[in-house]
Amino acid sequence: MPKPVLEFWYDFASTYSYLSAMRIEAAAEEAGVALVWRPFLLGPIFAAQGWTSSPFNVFPGKGRYMWRDMEREAARLGLPFCRPDPFPQNGLLAARIALLGGDRGWGPAFTKAVYTAEFAKGRNISDPVILSEVLAELGVDAASTLEEAETEATKTRLRRLGEEAQSRGIFGAPTFFAEDGEMFWGNDRLERALEWAMGDRARRSGFVV
Amino acid sequence: MPKPVLEFWYDFASTYSYLSAMRIEAAAEEAGVALVWRPFLLGPIFAAQGWTSSPFNVFPGKGRYMWRDMEREAARLGLPFCRPDPFPQNGLLAARIALLGGDRGWGPAFTKAVYTAEFAKGRNISDPVILSEVLAELGVDAASTLEEAETEATKTRLRRLGEEAQSRGIFGAPTFFAEDGEMFWGNDRLERALEWAMGDRARRSGFVV
């Protein structure tokens, strides 16, 4: 029987998405859940509710707390962490490349490498040179990939994914969806999302009533 | 040696504060941490950033998710849950009474009984009749308590606590403070806050370097 599936929706600028991206594969493996990686842009969703930046910039008190909480949570999870400058980073090009990587088997590795560049090494992930280095380290041809990332076809794909995010009620990242549409928001809900994915599959297959 | 102390700041209208209020005593007891209960009003803090209602009303997508998440989390914690109508409830009078209860040893019991009336029984906690019933069940004289709750002295105390919340950077509830000022936000951080409170005390007492 195929594994139950969990969708992982992430934005490259999102701090808590970094924490999930770095640990979701091991957690999903342990749970026996297959992952679908969905890079998308939160910007248009934030803009739709009148925010012109990250809510952590729009609401400074929440932002100050988030940076401290990220320090603590990254340390607890054994992950390096530095504060990107500027914040939020522009993740548009990285998200387009991640979509291509999803087709070719290097999406998760690319995603983790971009998050590491951004949150562990303090690199600017809007810079094509940085992204080229990341691709090269994965053994992917950078020049042709960047070119394909800027085609109308790729741009349209990412835009459609953003529209899907909005229509499915996503308002932040990371967000997880089980196969029955159950939605979980935030790195703090990763374990619950995996449990739900397993339980849902068990219920539908008749193992559990 | 006295126990380390954790401050628990809560708003009676706050859904996730309900989850914390109902479980914090057992969790603190197990951790060997003493609690200080701090009822306050989030309204002025929300108003200061331009919101005229709960962020769960101001941002409907986040609100829809919160109600579903509360159902799931309440079930997981073994707590009943119903959606208050109207939401948010006006917790002004209840907060004033809770302050008096804090002086007299029935603050925590009153707080839990108000949250139960609101989130388990669907009562309107702005209603002095409902609050009188809660007080009576605790063996507290309702008439004199309600009268004292409406004195200028009590009103000023609650207002001061609200100003303290704002000056200490509180932007939501529940919020927890360890003795060294470390802040934790949300029911999801209760365990971390207790761990911090214990660890901080251990560090300062020289047991742990």
Short mmCIF file of C-alpha atoms in Angstrom, two decimals:
data_model
loop_
_atom_site.label_atom_id
_atom_site.label_comp_id
_atom_site.label_asym_id
_atom_site.label_seq_id
_atom_site.Cartn_x
_atom_site.Cartn_y
_atom_site.Cartn_z
CA MET A 1 0.00 0.00 0.00
CA PRO A 2 1.38 3.43 -0.85
CA LYS A 3 2.31 5.70 2.03
CA PRO A 4 -0.03 8.46 3.19
CA VAL A 5 0.99 11.83 1.78
CA LEU A 6 1.58 15.16 3.48
CA GLU A 7 1.94 18.39 1.52
CA PHE A 8 4.57 20.79 2.88
CA TRP A 9 3.96 24.37 1.75
CA TYR A 10 6.91 26.67 2.43
CA ASP A 11 8.17 30.16 1.61
CA PHE A 12 11.91 30.75 1.37
CA ALA A 13 11.68 33.97 3.40
CA SER A 14 9.82 32.26 6.24
CA THR A 15 11.85 31.68 9.38
CA TYR A 16 9.73 28.88 10.81
CA SER A 17 9.62 27.17 7.39
CA TYR A 18 13.40 26.83 7.71
CA LEU A 19 12.99 24.85 10.95
CA SER A 20 10.46 22.53 9.31
CA ALA A 21 12.42 22.07 6.09
CA MET A 22 15.50 20.92 7.96
CA ARG A 23 13.72 18.25 10.00
CA ILE A 24 10.67 17.19 8.01
CA GLU A 25 12.34 14.38 6.04
CA ALA A 26 13.52 12.50 9.12
CA ALA A 27 10.16 13.04 10.86
CA ALA A 28 8.19 11.89 7.82
CA GLU A 29 10.45 8.87 7.34
CA GLU A 30 9.86 7.82 10.94
CA ALA A 31 6.12 8.30 10.54
CA GLY A 32 5.99 6.42 7.24
CA VAL A 33 4.57 9.44 5.43
CA ALA A 34 5.50 10.58 1.91
CA LEU A 35 6.11 14.29 1.35
CA VAL A 36 5.12 16.64 -1.44
CA TRP A 37 7.19 19.84 -1.34
CA ARG A 38 5.30 22.97 -2.35
CA PRO A 39 7.36 26.16 -2.64
CA PHE A 40 5.17 29.26 -2.85
CA LEU A 41 5.22 32.99 -2.15
CA LEU A 42 3.46 34.43 0.88
CA GLY A 43 3.89 38.00 -0.40
CA PRO A 44 0.67 38.15 -2.43
CA ILE A 45 -1.28 36.58 0.44
CA PHE A 46 0.08 39.15 2.89
CA ALA A 47 -0.56 41.94 0.39
CA ALA A 48 -4.20 40.82 0.08
CA GLN A 49 -4.69 41.65 3.74
CA GLY A 50 -2.98 44.99 3.44
CA TRP A 51 0.55 44.12 4.60
CA THR A 52 3.43 45.41 2.53
CA SER A 53 6.06 43.36 4.38
CA SER A 54 6.38 40.36 6.66
CA PRO A 55 3.99 40.53 9.63
CA PHE A 56 7.15 40.40 11.76
CA ASN A 57 8.08 43.79 10.31
CA VAL A 58 4.52 45.14 10.24
CA PHE A 59 4.10 44.27 13.94
CA PRO A 60 7.47 45.00 15.58
CA GLY A 61 6.62 43.52 18.99
CA LYS A 62 5.79 40.20 17.39
CA GLY A 63 8.92 40.49 15.30
CA ARG A 64 11.21 41.05 18.29
CA TYR A 65 9.73 38.00 19.98
CA MET A 66 10.04 35.87 16.83
CA TRP A 67 13.79 36.51 16.52
CA ARG A 68 14.32 35.44 20.13
CA ASP A 69 12.03 32.44 19.72
CA MET A 70 13.87 31.40 16.57
CA GLU A 71 17.21 31.51 18.42
CA ARG A 72 15.81 29.25 21.13
CA GLU A 73 13.99 26.86 18.80
CA ALA A 74 16.91 26.53 16.38
CA ALA A 75 19.22 25.75 19.33
CA ARG A 76 16.74 23.18 20.64
CA LEU A 77 16.61 21.50 17.23
CA GLY A 78 20.39 21.65 16.82
CA LEU A 79 20.25 24.03 13.86
CA PRO A 80 22.49 27.04 13.22
CA PHE A 81 20.67 30.33 12.94
CA CYS A 82 21.51 33.86 11.87
CA ARG A 83 19.17 36.72 11.12
CA PRO A 84 18.93 37.45 7.38
CA ASP A 85 19.71 40.97 6.26
CA PRO A 86 17.56 42.26 4.69
CA PHE A 87 14.54 40.51 6.12
CA PRO A 88 12.43 39.20 4.54
CA GLN A 89 14.65 37.91 1.76
CA ASN A 90 13.23 37.88 -1.76
CA GLY A 91 12.65 34.19 -2.46
CA LEU A 92 11.08 34.54 -5.89
CA LEU A 93 13.91 33.11 -8.00
CA ALA A 94 14.66 30.39 -5.44
CA ALA A 95 11.01 29.31 -5.46
CA ARG A 96 10.96 29.09 -9.26
CA ILE A 97 14.10 26.96 -9.20
CA ALA A 98 12.68 24.76 -6.44
CA LEU A 99 9.70 24.00 -8.68
CA LEU A 100 12.05 22.73 -11.40
CA GLY A 101 13.95 20.75 -8.78
CA GLY A 102 10.70 19.12 -7.73
CA ASP A 103 10.36 17.64 -11.21
CA ARG A 104 13.93 16.36 -11.24
CA GLY A 105 14.50 14.90 -7.83
CA TRP A 106 16.67 17.64 -6.33
CA GLY A 107 13.86 19.87 -4.96
CA PRO A 108 14.27 18.91 -1.29
CA ALA A 109 18.09 19.07 -1.41
CA PHE A 110 17.96 22.46 -3.14
CA THR A 111 15.40 23.74 -0.64
CA LYS A 112 17.51 22.74 2.35
CA ALA A 113 20.64 24.21 0.75
CA VAL A 114 18.90 27.54 0.12
CA TYR A 115 17.60 27.67 3.69
CA THR A 116 21.09 26.88 4.95
CA ALA A 117 22.59 29.64 2.79
CA GLU A 118 20.01 32.09 4.14
CA PHE A 119 19.65 31.18 7.81
CA ALA A 120 22.96 29.50 8.64
CA LYS A 121 25.40 31.38 6.39
CA GLY A 122 23.68 34.76 6.09
CA ARG A 123 23.74 34.79 2.29
CA ASN A 124 21.36 36.82 0.16
CA ILE A 125 19.17 34.24 -1.58
CA SER A 126 17.80 36.69 -4.13
CA ASP A 127 21.28 36.75 -5.69
CA PRO A 128 21.53 34.49 -8.79
CA VAL A 129 25.23 34.00 -8.03
CA ILE A 130 24.43 32.50 -4.62
CA LEU A 131 21.73 30.27 -6.13
CA SER A 132 24.14 29.20 -8.88
CA GLU A 133 26.64 28.13 -6.23
CA VAL A 134 23.93 26.14 -4.46
CA LEU A 135 22.97 24.42 -7.73
CA ALA A 136 26.58 23.69 -8.61
CA GLU A 137 27.14 22.05 -5.23
CA LEU A 138 24.18 19.77 -6.00
CA GLY A 139 25.71 18.89 -9.38
CA VAL A 140 22.94 20.73 -11.27
CA ASP A 141 23.77 22.89 -14.27
CA ALA A 142 23.22 26.41 -12.98
CA ALA A 143 23.13 28.41 -16.22
CA SER A 144 20.43 26.37 -17.95
CA THR A 145 18.41 26.04 -14.72
CA LEU A 146 18.40 29.77 -14.08
CA GLU A 147 17.37 30.35 -17.67
CA GLU A 148 14.48 27.90 -17.38
CA ALA A 149 13.48 29.42 -14.04
CA GLU A 150 12.85 32.73 -15.80
CA THR A 151 10.65 31.33 -18.59
CA GLU A 152 6.98 32.26 -18.70
CA ALA A 153 6.07 28.62 -18.14
CA THR A 154 7.90 28.48 -14.81
CA LYS A 155 6.65 31.91 -13.75
CA THR A 156 3.07 30.86 -14.48
CA ARG A 157 3.48 27.63 -12.53
CA LEU A 158 4.62 29.46 -9.42
CA ARG A 159 1.83 32.01 -9.78
CA ARG A 160 -0.75 29.21 -10.04
CA LEU A 161 0.65 27.56 -6.92
CA GLY A 162 0.26 30.89 -5.11
CA GLU A 163 -3.36 31.07 -6.26
CA GLU A 164 -3.91 27.52 -5.05
CA ALA A 165 -2.41 28.44 -1.66
CA GLN A 166 -4.76 31.37 -1.35
CA SER A 167 -7.83 29.39 -2.42
CA ARG A 168 -7.03 26.62 0.06
CA GLY A 169 -6.91 29.08 2.95
CA ILE A 170 -3.16 29.33 3.52
CA PHE A 171 -2.32 32.47 5.51
CA GLY A 172 1.24 31.69 6.68
CA ALA A 173 4.08 29.21 6.40
CA PRO A 174 4.91 26.48 6.90
CA THR A 175 1.51 24.94 6.21
CA PHE A 176 0.83 21.22 5.95
CA PHE A 177 -2.11 19.45 4.28
CA ALA A 178 -3.12 15.83 4.81
CA GLU A 179 -4.83 13.99 1.94
CA ASP A 180 -8.31 14.72 3.34
CA GLY A 181 -7.56 18.46 3.21
CA GLU A 182 -6.90 18.88 6.94
CA MET A 183 -4.65 21.92 7.38
CA PHE A 184 -1.93 22.51 9.96
CA TRP A 185 -0.03 25.76 10.33
CA GLY A 186 3.40 26.30 11.79
CA ASN A 187 6.51 24.34 12.64
CA ASP A 188 4.89 23.60 16.01
CA ARG A 189 2.22 21.54 14.22
CA LEU A 190 4.51 19.31 12.12
CA GLU A 191 4.15 16.33 14.46
CA ARG A 192 0.35 16.71 14.62
CA ALA A 193 0.17 16.94 10.84
CA LEU A 194 2.15 13.72 10.46
CA GLU A 195 -0.03 11.98 13.06
CA TRP A 196 -3.13 13.15 11.22
CA ALA A 197 -1.78 11.94 7.88
CA MET A 198 -1.12 8.49 9.33
CA GLY A 199 -4.44 8.30 11.17
CA ASP A 200 -6.43 9.47 8.22
CA ARG A 201 -4.92 6.82 6.00
CA ALA A 202 -5.54 4.19 8.66
CA ARG A 203 -9.18 5.26 9.00
CA ARG A 204 -9.80 5.18 5.27
CA SER A 205 -8.10 1.86 4.72
CA GLY A 206 -10.30 0.23 7.33
CA PHE A 207 -7.53 -0.61 9.84
CA VAL A 208 -8.98 1.82 12.34
CA VAL A 209 -12.67 2.66 12.59
CA MET B 1 14.98 26.88 48.58
CA PRO B 2 11.88 28.55 47.14
CA LYS B 3 10.61 27.28 43.82
CA PRO B 4 11.38 29.13 40.59
CA VAL B 5 8.49 31.33 39.51
CA LEU B 6 6.68 31.58 36.18
CA GLU B 7 4.28 34.41 35.43
CA PHE B 8 1.19 33.39 33.46
CA TRP B 9 -0.43 36.34 31.65
CA TYR B 10 -3.88 35.55 30.28
CA ASP B 11 -6.90 37.27 28.77
CA PHE B 12 -10.33 35.82 29.39
CA ALA B 13 -11.35 36.22 25.75
CA SER B 14 -8.27 34.35 24.51
CA THR B 15 -8.93 30.85 23.19
CA TYR B 16 -5.41 29.52 23.63
CA SER B 17 -5.22 31.03 27.14
CA TYR B 18 -8.10 28.68 28.02
CA LEU B 19 -6.00 25.66 27.03
CA SER B 20 -3.10 26.87 29.18
CA ALA B 21 -5.23 27.82 32.17
CA MET B 22 -6.75 24.37 32.39
CA ARG B 23 -3.42 22.51 32.36
CA ILE B 24 -0.82 24.88 33.77
CA GLU B 25 -1.21 23.91 37.43
CA ALA B 26 -0.50 20.22 36.85
CA ALA B 27 2.38 21.04 34.51
CA ALA B 28 3.91 23.54 36.95
CA GLU B 29 3.49 21.14 39.86
CA GLU B 30 5.33 18.44 37.94
CA ALA B 31 8.10 20.88 37.03
CA GLY B 32 8.40 22.23 40.58
CA VAL B 33 7.60 25.75 39.43
CA ALA B 34 5.43 28.27 41.31
CA LEU B 35 2.89 30.26 39.31
CA VAL B 36 1.86 33.89 39.40
CA TRP B 37 -1.47 34.43 37.64
CA ARG B 38 -1.73 37.73 35.77
CA PRO B 39 -5.15 38.51 34.26
CA PHE B 40 -4.99 41.39 31.78
CA LEU B 41 -6.77 42.82 28.76
CA LEU B 42 -5.37 42.41 25.27
CA GLY B 43 -7.85 44.90 23.81
CA PRO B 44 -5.73 48.04 24.38
CA ILE B 45 -2.66 46.26 23.02
CA PHE B 46 -4.54 45.22 19.87
CA ALA B 47 -6.02 48.71 19.55
CA ALA B 48 -2.52 50.20 19.70
CA GLN B 49 -1.68 48.38 16.46
CA GLY B 50 -4.89 49.44 14.80
CA TRP B 51 -7.09 46.40 15.39
CA THR B 52 -10.61 46.99 16.64
CA SER B 53 -11.29 43.32 17.37
CA SER B 54 -9.49 40.03 17.90
CA PRO B 55 -6.92 39.34 15.16
CA PHE B 56 -8.97 36.18 14.52
CA ASN B 57 -11.82 38.45 13.41
CA VAL B 58 -9.60 41.02 11.72
CA PHE B 59 -7.93 38.27 9.64
CA PRO B 60 -10.73 35.79 8.77
CA GLY B 61 -8.49 33.13 7.23
CA LYS B 62 -6.44 32.93 10.40
CA GLY B 63 -9.68 32.90 12.41
CA ARG B 64 -11.15 29.96 10.48
CA TYR B 65 -7.98 27.99 11.04
CA MET B 66 -7.87 28.89 14.75
CA TRP B 67 -11.36 27.47 15.39
CA ARG B 68 -10.42 24.19 13.75
CA ASP B 69 -7.07 24.08 15.55
CA MET B 70 -8.78 24.76 18.89
CA GLU B 71 -11.17 21.84 18.28
CA ARG B 72 -8.25 19.54 17.62
CA GLU B 73 -6.04 20.82 20.45
CA ALA B 74 -8.86 20.81 23.02
CA ALA B 75 -9.67 17.20 22.04
CA ARG B 76 -6.01 16.24 22.31
CA LEU B 77 -5.81 17.77 25.80
CA GLY B 78 -9.10 16.17 26.85
CA LEU B 79 -10.90 19.51 27.25
CA PRO B 80 -14.44 20.36 26.16
CA PHE B 81 -14.70 23.20 23.68
CA CYS B 82 -17.45 25.32 22.21
CA ARG B 83 -17.17 28.52 20.24
CA PRO B 84 -18.21 31.59 22.28
CA ASP B 85 -20.92 33.77 20.82
CA PRO B 86 -20.16 36.62 20.53
CA PHE B 87 -16.42 36.29 20.03
CA PRO B 88 -14.38 37.77 21.55
CA GLN B 89 -16.20 37.85 24.88
CA ASN B 90 -15.83 40.97 27.00
CA GLY B 91 -13.60 39.83 29.87
CA LEU B 92 -13.28 43.18 31.64
CA LEU B 93 -15.36 42.41 34.74
CA ALA B 94 -14.01 38.86 35.00
CA ALA B 95 -10.43 40.19 34.91
CA ARG B 96 -11.15 42.70 37.68
CA ILE B 97 -12.64 39.94 39.81
CA ALA B 98 -9.71 37.64 39.09
CA LEU B 99 -7.36 40.32 40.45
CA LEU B 100 -9.27 40.31 43.74
CA GLY B 101 -9.22 36.51 43.74
CA GLY B 102 -5.45 36.61 43.36
CA ASP B 103 -5.23 38.41 46.71
CA ARG B 104 -7.52 35.93 48.42
CA GLY B 105 -6.45 32.54 47.20
CA TRP B 106 -9.30 31.82 44.78
CA GLY B 107 -7.82 33.49 41.68
CA PRO B 108 -6.82 30.29 39.87
CA ALA B 109 -10.08 28.48 40.73
CA PHE B 110 -12.12 31.48 39.58
CA THR B 111 -10.09 31.75 36.38
CA LYS B 112 -10.63 28.11 35.48
CA ALA B 113 -14.34 28.34 36.31
CA VAL B 114 -14.75 31.41 34.07
CA TYR B 115 -12.92 29.72 31.19
CA THR B 116 -15.11 26.64 31.67
CA ALA B 117 -18.28 28.77 31.64
CA GLU B 118 -17.08 30.44 28.45
CA PHE B 119 -15.48 27.67 26.42
CA ALA B 120 -17.15 24.52 27.77
CA LYS B 121 -20.66 25.76 28.60
CA GLY B 122 -21.04 28.62 26.10
CA ARG B 123 -21.99 31.20 28.73
CA ASN B 124 -21.55 34.94 28.27
CA ILE B 125 -18.82 35.90 30.73
CA SER B 126 -19.53 39.62 30.50
CA ASP B 127 -22.79 38.93 32.36
CA PRO B 128 -22.54 39.75 36.10
CA VAL B 129 -25.17 37.07 36.77
CA ILE B 130 -22.96 34.38 35.24
CA LEU B 131 -19.94 35.64 37.18
CA SER B 132 -22.00 35.73 40.39
CA GLU B 133 -22.90 32.07 39.85
CA VAL B 134 -19.24 31.23 39.37
CA LEU B 135 -18.31 33.06 42.58
CA ALA B 136 -21.12 31.42 44.53
CA GLU B 137 -19.96 27.97 43.43
CA LEU B 138 -16.54 28.84 44.84
CA GLY B 139 -18.12 29.92 48.13
CA VAL B 140 -17.21 33.57 47.54
CA ASP B 141 -19.71 36.34 48.35
CA ALA B 142 -20.76 37.56 44.91
CA ALA B 143 -22.46 40.86 45.78
CA SER B 144 -19.58 42.37 47.73
CA THR B 145 -17.00 41.03 45.27
CA LEU B 146 -18.75 42.53 42.27
CA GLU B 147 -19.02 45.82 44.11
CA GLU B 148 -15.33 45.83 44.93
CA ALA B 149 -14.50 44.86 41.34
CA GLU B 150 -16.09 48.09 40.15
CA THR B 151 -14.19 50.39 42.52
CA GLU B 152 -11.67 52.84 41.13
CA ALA B 153 -8.91 51.04 43.02
CA THR B 154 -9.59 47.75 41.22
CA LYS B 155 -10.07 49.44 37.85
CA THR B 156 -6.74 51.23 38.25
CA ARG B 157 -4.97 48.02 39.20
CA LEU B 158 -6.14 46.27 36.06
CA ARG B 159 -5.22 49.27 33.93
CA ARG B 160 -1.72 49.31 35.43
CA LEU B 161 -1.32 45.60 34.71
CA GLY B 162 -2.28 46.32 31.09
CA GLU B 163 0.35 49.05 30.91
CA GLU B 164 2.91 46.66 32.38
CA ALA B 165 1.96 44.04 29.76
CA GLN B 166 2.49 46.55 26.99
CA SER B 167 5.79 47.84 28.38
CA ARG B 168 7.13 44.29 28.73
CA GLY B 169 6.44 43.54 25.09
CA ILE B 170 3.34 41.35 25.39
CA PHE B 171 1.48 41.19 22.06
CA GLY B 172 -0.79 38.17 22.61
CA ALA B 173 -1.93 35.62 25.15
CA PRO B 174 -1.11 33.42 26.86
CA THR B 175 2.34 34.84 27.60
CA PHE B 176 4.76 33.44 30.17
CA PHE B 177 7.71 35.17 31.86
CA ALA B 178 10.53 33.44 33.73
CA GLU B 179 12.24 35.33 36.56
CA ASP B 180 15.04 36.53 34.30
CA GLY B 181 12.46 38.18 32.02
CA GLU B 182 12.58 35.51 29.30
CA MET B 183 9.26 35.65 27.44
CA PHE B 184 7.32 32.78 25.86
CA TRP B 185 4.15 33.24 23.84
CA GLY B 186 1.37 30.76 23.24
CA ASN B 187 0.00 27.56 24.71
CA ASP B 188 2.51 25.71 22.50
CA ARG B 189 5.36 27.22 24.54
CA LEU B 190 4.13 26.34 28.05
CA GLU B 191 6.49 23.38 28.38
CA ARG B 192 9.45 25.42 27.12
CA ALA B 193 8.61 28.21 29.55
CA LEU B 194 8.57 25.78 32.48
CA GLU B 195 11.85 24.22 31.35
CA TRP B 196 13.39 27.67 31.11
CA ALA B 197 12.12 28.64 34.56
CA MET B 198 13.70 25.51 36.05
CA GLY B 199 16.94 25.84 34.15
CA ASP B 200 17.34 29.50 34.91
CA ARG B 201 16.92 28.87 38.62
CA ALA B 202 19.37 25.97 38.44
CA ARG B 203 21.93 28.13 36.62
CA ARG B 204 21.67 30.97 39.09
CA SER B 205 21.80 28.74 42.15
CA GLY B 206 25.03 27.20 40.93
CA PHE B 207 23.73 23.65 40.43
CA VAL B 208 24.26 23.94 36.70
CA VAL B 209 26.94 26.05 35.10
#
